[in-house]
Coordinates of C-alpha atoms and ligand atoms in Angstrom, one line a residue:
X209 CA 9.4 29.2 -2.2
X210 CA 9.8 25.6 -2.8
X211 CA 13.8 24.3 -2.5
X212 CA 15.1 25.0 -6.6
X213 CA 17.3 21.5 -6.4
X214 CA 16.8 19.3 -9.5
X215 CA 15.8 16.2 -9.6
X216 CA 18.0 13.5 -11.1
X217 CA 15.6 11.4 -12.4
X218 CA 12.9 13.9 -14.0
X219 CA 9.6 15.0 -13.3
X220 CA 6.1 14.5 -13.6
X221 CA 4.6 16.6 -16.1
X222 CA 2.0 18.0 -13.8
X223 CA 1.0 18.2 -10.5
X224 CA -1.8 15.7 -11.7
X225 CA 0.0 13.1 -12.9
X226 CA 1.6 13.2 -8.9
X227 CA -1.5 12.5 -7.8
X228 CA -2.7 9.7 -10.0
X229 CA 0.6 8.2 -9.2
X230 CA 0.1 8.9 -5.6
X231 CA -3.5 7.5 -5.4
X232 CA -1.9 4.4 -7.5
X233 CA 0.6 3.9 -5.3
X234 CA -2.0 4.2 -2.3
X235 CA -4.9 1.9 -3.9
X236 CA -3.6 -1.7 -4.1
X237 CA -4.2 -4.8 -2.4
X238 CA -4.4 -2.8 1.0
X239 CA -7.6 -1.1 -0.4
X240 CA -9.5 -4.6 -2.1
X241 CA -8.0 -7.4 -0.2
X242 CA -5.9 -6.1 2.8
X243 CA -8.9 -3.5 3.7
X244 CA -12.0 -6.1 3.5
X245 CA -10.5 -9.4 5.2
X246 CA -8.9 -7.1 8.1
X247 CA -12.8 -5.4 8.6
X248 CA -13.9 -8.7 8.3
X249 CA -11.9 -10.4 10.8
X250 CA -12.1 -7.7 13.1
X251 CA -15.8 -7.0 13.9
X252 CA -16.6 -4.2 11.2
X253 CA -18.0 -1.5 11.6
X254 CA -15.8 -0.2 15.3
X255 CA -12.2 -1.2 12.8
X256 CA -13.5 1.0 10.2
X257 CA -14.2 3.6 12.5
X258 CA -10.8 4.0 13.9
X259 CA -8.9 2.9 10.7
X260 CA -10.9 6.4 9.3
X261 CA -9.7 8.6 12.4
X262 CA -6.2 7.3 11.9
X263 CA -6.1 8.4 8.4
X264 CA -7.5 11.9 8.6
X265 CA -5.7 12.8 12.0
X266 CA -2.5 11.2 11.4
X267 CA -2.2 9.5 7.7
X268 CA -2.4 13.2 5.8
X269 CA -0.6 15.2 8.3
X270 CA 2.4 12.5 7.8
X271 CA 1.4 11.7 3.8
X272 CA 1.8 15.9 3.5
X273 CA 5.4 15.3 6.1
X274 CA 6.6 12.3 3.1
X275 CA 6.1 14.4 0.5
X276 CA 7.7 17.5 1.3
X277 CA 10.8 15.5 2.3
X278 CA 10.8 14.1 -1.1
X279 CA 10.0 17.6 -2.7
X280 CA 13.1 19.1 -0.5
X281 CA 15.3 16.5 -1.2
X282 CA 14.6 15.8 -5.0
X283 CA 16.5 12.5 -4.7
X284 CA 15.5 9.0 -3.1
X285 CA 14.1 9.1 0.2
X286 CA 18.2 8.1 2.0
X287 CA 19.7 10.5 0.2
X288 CA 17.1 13.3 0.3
X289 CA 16.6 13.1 4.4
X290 CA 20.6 12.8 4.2
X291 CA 20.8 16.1 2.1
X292 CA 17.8 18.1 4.4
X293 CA 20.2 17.0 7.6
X294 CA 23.2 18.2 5.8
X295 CA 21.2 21.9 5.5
X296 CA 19.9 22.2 8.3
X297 CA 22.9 20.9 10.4
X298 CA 21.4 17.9 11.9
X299 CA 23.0 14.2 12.5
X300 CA 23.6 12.1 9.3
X301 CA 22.2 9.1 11.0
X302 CA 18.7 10.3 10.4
X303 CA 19.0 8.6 6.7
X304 CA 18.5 5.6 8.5
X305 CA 15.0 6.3 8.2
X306 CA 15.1 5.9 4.5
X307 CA 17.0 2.9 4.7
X308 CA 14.4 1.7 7.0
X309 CA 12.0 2.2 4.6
X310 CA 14.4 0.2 2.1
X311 CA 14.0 -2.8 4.0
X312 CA 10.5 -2.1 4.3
X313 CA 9.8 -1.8 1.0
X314 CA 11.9 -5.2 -0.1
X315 CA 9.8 -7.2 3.0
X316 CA 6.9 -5.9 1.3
X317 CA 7.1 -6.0 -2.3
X318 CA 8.2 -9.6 -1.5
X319 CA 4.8 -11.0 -0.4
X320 CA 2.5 -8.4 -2.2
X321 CA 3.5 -9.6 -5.2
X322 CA 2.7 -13.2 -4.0
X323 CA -0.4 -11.7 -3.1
X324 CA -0.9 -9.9 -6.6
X325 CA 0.4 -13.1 -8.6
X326 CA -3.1 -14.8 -7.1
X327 CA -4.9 -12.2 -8.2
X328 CA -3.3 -12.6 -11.7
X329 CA -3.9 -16.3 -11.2
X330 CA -7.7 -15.5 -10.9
X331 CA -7.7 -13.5 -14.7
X332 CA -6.6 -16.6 -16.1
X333 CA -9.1 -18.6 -14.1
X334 CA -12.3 -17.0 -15.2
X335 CA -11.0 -16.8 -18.8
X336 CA -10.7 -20.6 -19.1
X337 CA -14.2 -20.6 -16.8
X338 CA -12.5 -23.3 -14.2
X339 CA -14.9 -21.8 -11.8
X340 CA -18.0 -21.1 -13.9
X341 CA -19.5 -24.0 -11.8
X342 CA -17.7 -23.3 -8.8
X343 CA -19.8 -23.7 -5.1
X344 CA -18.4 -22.7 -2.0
X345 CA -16.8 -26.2 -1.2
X346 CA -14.9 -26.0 -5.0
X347 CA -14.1 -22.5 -4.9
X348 CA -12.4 -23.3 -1.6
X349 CA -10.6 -26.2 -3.5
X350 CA -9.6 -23.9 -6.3
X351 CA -7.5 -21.5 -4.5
X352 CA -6.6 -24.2 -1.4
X353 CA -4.9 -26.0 -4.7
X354 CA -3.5 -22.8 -5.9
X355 CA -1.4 -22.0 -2.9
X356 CA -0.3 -25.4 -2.6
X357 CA 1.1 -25.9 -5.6
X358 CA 4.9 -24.3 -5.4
X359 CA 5.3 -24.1 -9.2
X360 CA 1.9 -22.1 -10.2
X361 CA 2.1 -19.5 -7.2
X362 CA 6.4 -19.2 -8.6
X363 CA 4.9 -18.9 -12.4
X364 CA 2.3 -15.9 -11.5
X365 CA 4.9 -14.0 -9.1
X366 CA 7.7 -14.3 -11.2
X367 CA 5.2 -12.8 -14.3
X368 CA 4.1 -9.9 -11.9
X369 CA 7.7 -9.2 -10.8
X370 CA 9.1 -9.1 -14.2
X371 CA 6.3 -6.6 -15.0
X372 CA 7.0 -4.4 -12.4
X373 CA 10.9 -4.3 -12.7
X374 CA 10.0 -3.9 -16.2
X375 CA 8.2 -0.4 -16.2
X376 CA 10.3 0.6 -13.5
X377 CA 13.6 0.2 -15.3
X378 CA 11.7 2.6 -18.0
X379 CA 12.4 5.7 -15.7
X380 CA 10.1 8.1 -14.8
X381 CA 8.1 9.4 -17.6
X382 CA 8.1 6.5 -20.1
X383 CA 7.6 4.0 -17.8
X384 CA 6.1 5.3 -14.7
X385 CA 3.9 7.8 -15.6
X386 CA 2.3 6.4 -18.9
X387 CA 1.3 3.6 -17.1
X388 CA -0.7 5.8 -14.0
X389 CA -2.1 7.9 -16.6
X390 CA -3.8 5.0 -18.6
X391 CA -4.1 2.4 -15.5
X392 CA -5.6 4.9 -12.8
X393 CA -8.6 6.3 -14.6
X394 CA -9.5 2.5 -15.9
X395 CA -9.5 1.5 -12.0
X396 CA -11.5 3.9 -11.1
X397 CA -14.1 3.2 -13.4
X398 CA -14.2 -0.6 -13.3
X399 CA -14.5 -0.1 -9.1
X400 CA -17.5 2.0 -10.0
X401 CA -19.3 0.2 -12.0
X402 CA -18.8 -2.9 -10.2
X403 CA -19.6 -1.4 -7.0
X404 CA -23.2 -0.2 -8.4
X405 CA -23.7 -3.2 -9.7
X406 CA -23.1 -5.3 -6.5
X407 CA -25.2 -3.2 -4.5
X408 CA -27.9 -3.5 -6.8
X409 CA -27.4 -7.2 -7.2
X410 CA -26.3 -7.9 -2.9
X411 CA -27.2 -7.4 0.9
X412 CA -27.3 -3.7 0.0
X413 CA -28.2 -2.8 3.8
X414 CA -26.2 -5.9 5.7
X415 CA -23.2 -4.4 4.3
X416 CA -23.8 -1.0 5.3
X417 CA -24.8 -2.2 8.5
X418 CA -21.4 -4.0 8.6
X419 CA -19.5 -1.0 7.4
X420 CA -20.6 1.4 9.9
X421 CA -22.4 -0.4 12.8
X422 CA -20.1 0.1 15.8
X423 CA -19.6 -2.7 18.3
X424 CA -16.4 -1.1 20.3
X425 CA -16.7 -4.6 22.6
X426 CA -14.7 -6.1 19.9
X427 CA -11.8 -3.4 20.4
X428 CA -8.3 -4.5 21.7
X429 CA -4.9 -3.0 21.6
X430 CA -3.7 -5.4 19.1
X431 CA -6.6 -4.4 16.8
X432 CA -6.1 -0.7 17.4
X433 CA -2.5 -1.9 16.2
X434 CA -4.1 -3.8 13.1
X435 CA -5.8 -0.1 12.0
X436 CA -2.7 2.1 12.3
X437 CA -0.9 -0.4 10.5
X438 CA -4.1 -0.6 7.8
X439 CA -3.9 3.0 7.3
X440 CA 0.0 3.3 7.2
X441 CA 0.0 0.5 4.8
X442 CA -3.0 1.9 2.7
X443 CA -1.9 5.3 2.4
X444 CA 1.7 3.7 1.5
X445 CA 3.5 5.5 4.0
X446 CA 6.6 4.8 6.4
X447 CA 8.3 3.0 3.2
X448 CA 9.6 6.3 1.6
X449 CA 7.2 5.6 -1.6
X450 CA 5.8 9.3 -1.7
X451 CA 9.0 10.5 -0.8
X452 CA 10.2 9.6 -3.9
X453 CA 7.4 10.1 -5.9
X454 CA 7.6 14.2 -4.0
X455 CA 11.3 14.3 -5.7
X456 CA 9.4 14.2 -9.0
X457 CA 6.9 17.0 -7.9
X458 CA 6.7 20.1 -10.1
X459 CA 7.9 23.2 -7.8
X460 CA 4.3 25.1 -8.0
X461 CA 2.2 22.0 -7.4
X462 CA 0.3 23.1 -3.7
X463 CA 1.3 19.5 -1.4
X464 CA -1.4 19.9 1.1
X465 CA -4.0 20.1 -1.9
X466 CA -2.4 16.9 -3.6
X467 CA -2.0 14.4 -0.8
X468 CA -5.2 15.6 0.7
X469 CA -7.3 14.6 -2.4
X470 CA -4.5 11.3 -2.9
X471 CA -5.9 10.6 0.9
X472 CA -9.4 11.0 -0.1
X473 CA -9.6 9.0 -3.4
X474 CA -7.8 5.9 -0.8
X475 CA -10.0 6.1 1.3
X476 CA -13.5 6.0 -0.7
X477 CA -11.6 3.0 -2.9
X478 CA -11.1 1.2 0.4
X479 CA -14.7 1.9 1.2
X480 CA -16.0 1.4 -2.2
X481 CA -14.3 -2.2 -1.9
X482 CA -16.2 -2.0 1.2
X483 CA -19.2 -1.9 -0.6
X484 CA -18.1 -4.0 -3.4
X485 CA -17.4 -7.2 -1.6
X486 CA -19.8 -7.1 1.7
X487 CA -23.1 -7.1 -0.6
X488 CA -21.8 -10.2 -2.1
X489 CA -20.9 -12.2 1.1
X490 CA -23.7 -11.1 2.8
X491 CA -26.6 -12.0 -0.3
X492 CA -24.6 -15.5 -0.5
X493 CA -24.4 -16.2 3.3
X494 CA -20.3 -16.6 2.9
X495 CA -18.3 -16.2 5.4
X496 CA -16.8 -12.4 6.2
X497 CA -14.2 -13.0 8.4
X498 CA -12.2 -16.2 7.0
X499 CA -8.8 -14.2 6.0
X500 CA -6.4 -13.4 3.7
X501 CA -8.6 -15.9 1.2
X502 CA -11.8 -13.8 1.4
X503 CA -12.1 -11.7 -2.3
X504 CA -10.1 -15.4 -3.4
X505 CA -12.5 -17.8 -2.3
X506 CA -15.8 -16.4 -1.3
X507 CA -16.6 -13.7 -4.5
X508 CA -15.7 -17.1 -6.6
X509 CA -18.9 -18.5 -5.4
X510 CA -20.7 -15.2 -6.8
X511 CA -19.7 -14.7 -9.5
X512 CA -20.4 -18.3 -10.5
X513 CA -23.6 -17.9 -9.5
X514 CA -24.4 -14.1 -10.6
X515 CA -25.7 -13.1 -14.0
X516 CA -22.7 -12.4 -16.4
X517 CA -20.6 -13.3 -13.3
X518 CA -17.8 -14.1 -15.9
X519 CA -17.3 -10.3 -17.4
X520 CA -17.7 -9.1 -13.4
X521 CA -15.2 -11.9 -11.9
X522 CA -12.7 -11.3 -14.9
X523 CA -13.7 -7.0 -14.5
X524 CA -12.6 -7.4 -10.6
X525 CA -9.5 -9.5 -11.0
X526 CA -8.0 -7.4 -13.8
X527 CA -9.0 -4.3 -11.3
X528 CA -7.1 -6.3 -8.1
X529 CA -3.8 -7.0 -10.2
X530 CA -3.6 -3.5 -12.1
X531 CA -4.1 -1.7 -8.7
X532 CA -1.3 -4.5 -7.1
X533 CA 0.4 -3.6 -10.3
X534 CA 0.5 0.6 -9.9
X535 CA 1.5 0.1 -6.0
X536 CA 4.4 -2.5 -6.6
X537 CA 5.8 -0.2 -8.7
X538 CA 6.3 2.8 -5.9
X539 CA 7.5 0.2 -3.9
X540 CA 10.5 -0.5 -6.0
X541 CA 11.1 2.7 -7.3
X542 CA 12.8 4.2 -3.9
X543 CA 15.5 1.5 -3.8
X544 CA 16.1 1.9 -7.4
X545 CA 16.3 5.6 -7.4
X546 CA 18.8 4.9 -4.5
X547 CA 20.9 2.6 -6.5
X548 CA 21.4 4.8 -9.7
X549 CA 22.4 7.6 -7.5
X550 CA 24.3 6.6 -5.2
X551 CA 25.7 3.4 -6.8
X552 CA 26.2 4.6 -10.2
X553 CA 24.3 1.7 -11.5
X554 CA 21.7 2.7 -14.5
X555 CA 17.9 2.1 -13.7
X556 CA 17.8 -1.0 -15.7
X557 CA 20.7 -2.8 -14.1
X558 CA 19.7 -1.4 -11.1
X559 CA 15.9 -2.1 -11.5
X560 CA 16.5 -5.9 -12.6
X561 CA 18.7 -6.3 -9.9
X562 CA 16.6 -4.9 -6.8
X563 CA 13.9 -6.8 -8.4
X564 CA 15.6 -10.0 -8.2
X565 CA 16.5 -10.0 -4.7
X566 CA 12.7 -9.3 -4.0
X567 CA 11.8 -11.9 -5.8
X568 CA 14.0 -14.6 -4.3
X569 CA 12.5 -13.1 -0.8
X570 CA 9.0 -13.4 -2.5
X571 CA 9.3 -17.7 -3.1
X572 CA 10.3 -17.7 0.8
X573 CA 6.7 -16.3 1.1
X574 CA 4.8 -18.1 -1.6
X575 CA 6.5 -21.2 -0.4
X576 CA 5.0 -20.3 3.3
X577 CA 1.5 -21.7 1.8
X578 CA 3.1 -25.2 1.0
X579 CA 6.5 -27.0 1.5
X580 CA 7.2 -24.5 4.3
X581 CA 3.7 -24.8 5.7
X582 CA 5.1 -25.9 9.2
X583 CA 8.0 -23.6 9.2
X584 CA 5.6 -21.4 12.3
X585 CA 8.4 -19.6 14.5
X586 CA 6.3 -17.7 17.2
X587 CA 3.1 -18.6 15.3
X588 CA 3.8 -17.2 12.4
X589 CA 4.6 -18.3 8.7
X590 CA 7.4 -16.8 6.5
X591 CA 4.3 -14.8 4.7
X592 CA 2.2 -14.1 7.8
X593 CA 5.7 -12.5 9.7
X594 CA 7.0 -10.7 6.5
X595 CA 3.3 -9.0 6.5
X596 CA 3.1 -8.4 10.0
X597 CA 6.8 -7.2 10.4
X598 CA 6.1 -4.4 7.3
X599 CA 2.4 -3.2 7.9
X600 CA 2.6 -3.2 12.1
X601 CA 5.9 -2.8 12.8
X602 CA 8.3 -0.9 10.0
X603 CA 5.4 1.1 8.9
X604 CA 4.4 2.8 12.4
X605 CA 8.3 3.4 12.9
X606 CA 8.8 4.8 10.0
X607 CA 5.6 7.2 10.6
X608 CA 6.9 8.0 13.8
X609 CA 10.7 9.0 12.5
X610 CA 9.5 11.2 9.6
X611 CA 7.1 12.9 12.4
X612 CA 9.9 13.5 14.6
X613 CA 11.9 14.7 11.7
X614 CA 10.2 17.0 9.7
X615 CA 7.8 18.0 13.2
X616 CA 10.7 18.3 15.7
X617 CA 13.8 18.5 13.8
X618 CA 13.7 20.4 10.6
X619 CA 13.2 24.2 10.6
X620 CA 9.9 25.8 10.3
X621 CA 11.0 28.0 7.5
X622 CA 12.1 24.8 5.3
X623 CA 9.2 22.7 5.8
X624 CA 7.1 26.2 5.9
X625 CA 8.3 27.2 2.4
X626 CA 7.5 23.5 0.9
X627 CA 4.0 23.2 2.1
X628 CA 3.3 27.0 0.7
X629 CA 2.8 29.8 3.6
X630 CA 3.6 29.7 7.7
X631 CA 0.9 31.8 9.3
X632 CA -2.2 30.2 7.5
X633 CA -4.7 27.9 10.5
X634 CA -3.9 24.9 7.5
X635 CA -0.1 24.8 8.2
X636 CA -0.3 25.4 12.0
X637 CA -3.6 22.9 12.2
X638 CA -1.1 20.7 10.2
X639 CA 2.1 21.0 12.3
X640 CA 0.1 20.6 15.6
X641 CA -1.2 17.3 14.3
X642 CA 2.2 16.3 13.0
X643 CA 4.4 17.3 15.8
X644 CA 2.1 15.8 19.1
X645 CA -0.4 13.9 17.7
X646 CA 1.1 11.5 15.0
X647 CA 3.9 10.5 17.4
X648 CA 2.2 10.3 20.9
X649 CA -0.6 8.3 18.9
X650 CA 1.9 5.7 17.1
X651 CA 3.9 5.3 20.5
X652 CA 1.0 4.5 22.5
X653 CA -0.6 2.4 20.1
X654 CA 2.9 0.5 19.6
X655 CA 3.8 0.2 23.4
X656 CA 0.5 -1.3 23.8
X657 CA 0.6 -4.2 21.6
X658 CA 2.7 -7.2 20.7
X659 CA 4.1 -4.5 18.4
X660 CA 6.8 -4.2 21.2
X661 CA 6.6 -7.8 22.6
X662 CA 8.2 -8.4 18.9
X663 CA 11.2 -6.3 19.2
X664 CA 12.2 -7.2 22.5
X665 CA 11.3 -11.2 21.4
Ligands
PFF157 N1 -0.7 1.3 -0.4 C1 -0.5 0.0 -1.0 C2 -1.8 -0.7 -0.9 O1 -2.8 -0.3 -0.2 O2 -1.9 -1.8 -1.5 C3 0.6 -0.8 -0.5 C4 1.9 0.0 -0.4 C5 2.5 0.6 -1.5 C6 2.4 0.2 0.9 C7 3.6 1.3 -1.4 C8 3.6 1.0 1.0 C9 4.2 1.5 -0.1 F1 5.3 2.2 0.0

């Protein structure tokens, strides 16, 4: 039997609802821009292969580990690993972890939302058609003058931040969960249509030879480091985002069945992006492995060029910025949770103040592409560390901790009697996975990269 506490901020209404919110918490930017651009830059098909074994051997063990934390707890991810030591009589120091995850979630939120304010940028681009003529040297110019102007990159992030802190300060079921249940389905379909229609319209076959062709001569520690950290930060773990959204979790819903179907849908929208964006470079001749600017710059040339390419550039924008959109939202929701419980604060107060102090984080990072352009220390930019810092550093940690946790630490009767039975080949094949590979997998992986050369910098 599932733990009988209460949760202080409500429920979801069904076990479904969890896992819309779930899968739009998980598909974001990490899924159409993140996902793309790292493949890209990192040979293809060999990434892919690895970022895939990550997230079925180690993502759903510790996505299913998250959860029933959250479900245990039924309060923010500090106060519910705080109340699980408290029962089980192990050290208080082990809600760290969530605060952990706080910070995580603040360095993050601050240069998604950057990230998500371009993508916003881009709507109101193709609506005015300032790139219905655009070639690859103006698209280029169209975002390169984007990023450099301070005052346009502060005017879309402060609009997506005020939208975020907005539904969040709603609470849970006005606010979060009326926007999954209209926002989710309307993803999924726009991603399908527009993924048919760019493989009828694209390289087809270059981009599944891309996908899936495996050059491992391409492989290095740092970008076995790059996949972990892609499938921590796609399955939006380590941050205490579906720890939270577990407190909300109905008592009878089955965990193992939810977050393995929230890992599924993730990954086929990361591999649907796949196939929505490598047609298009490929049939163009763009380039695949220029960056962060790759959906920015190089589908602008497409869908310039591409019949009705207005409908399908404004489609794909409006589906980048309401997938941004459902993941910023879990990524603020832990601190503010936090806040009204432990602080006393109410969610709006609460919610516009957590928001704020991402935001002012967030113009460090949008000012990264411009007035602090040359502010590099150890070769990295304000945006390029806070990214790094999150997705291959926090992240992995945080994995590690809550395998350790709920693997090593908490009893096999509590964690037994949240994920639904102890003696069935799931739970043991579950616990294995959880307890010797997630942690021996994360620590080699870590200690192999500049992962560690940053902590002891
Ligand atoms: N999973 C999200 C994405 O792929 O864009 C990003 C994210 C959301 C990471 C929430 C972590 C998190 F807690």
């Amino acid at each position: 039997m599932s733990s009988t506490r209460e949760s202080l901020h409500g429920l979801w209404s069904s076990r479904w609802v969890f896992i819309l919110a779930a899968a739009g918490s998980a598909v974001g930017l990490g899924n159409i821009w993140r996902f793309p651009y790292l493949t890209g830059e990192n040979g293809g098909g060999a990434f892919v292969l690895i970022y895939l074994g990550f997230v079925l051997l180690i993502g759903i063990p510790l996505m299913v580990a998250e959860t029933i934390i959250g479900r245990r707890g039924r309060r923010s991810p500090v106060n519910a690993i705080l109340l699980i030591a408290e029962e089980e009589s192990l050290s208080r120091h082990w809600s760290g972890l969530g605060l952990m995850g706080i910070i995580a979630g603040f360095l993050t939120l601050s240069f998604y939302s950057v990230v998500a304010g371009w993508s916003l940028a881009y709507v109101y681009f193709v609506l005015t058609s300032s790139f219905a003529t655009a070639n690859s040297i103006s698209s280029e110019a169209i975002f390169t003058n984007l990023i450099s102007s301070p005052l346009q990159l502060l005017f879309w992030h402060t609009l997506f931040m005020g939208s975020v802190i907005w539904i969040v300060s709603k609470g849970v079921s006005l606010g979060l969960e009326r926007a999954v249940k209209i926002l989710m389905p309307l993803l999924f379909v726009m991603l399908v249509l527009m993924t048919i229609y760019s493989l009828l319209v694209g390289d087809a076959l270059g981009a599944t030879k891309y996908l899936f062709a495996t050059d491992f001569s391409s492989l290095t520690s740092d970008v076995i480091l790059l996949a972990v950290g892609q499938a921590f930060f796609s399955l939006s773990l380590g941050m205490g985002a579906l720890m939270i959204y577990g407190s909300y979790l109905p008592h009878d819903a089955s965990i193992p069945r939810t977050c393995l179907i929230v890992g599924c849908v993730d990954t086929l929208v990361a591999l649907l992006a796949g196939f929505l964006i490598f047609p298009i470079v490929f049939a163009y001749g763009l380039e695949a492995g220029q960056g962060p600017g790759l959906v920015f710059v190089t589908l602008t040339v497409a869908f310039a060029d591409m019949p009705f390419g207005q409908v399908f550039g404004f489609t794909f924008f409006l589906l980048l910025t309401v997938a941004a959109w459902t993941s910023a939202i879990s990524l603020l929701e832990p601190v503010v949770a936090w806040s009204v419980e432990s602080k006393g604060w109410s969610r709006n107060s609460s919610s516009w103040l957590a928001g704020s102090v991402i935001w002012l984080i967030g113009i460090l990072c949008l000012l990264s592409f411009n007035e602090l352009k040359d502010f590099t220390p150890g070769g990295r930019n304000i945006f390029d560390w806070s990214e790094y810092i999150s997705a291959n550093v926090l992240l992995p940690l945080g994995g590690f901790l809550v395998a350790v946790f709920v693997g090593w630490r908490v009893s096999r009767m509590t964690i037994a009697s949240e994920f639904g039975g102890n003696s069935s080949k799931l739970f043991s094949s579950w616990l294995f996975l959880l307890k010797y590979c997630a942690p021996i997998a994360v620590a080699i992986v870590f200690l192999n990269s500049s992962g560690l050369d940053l902590l002891f910098r």
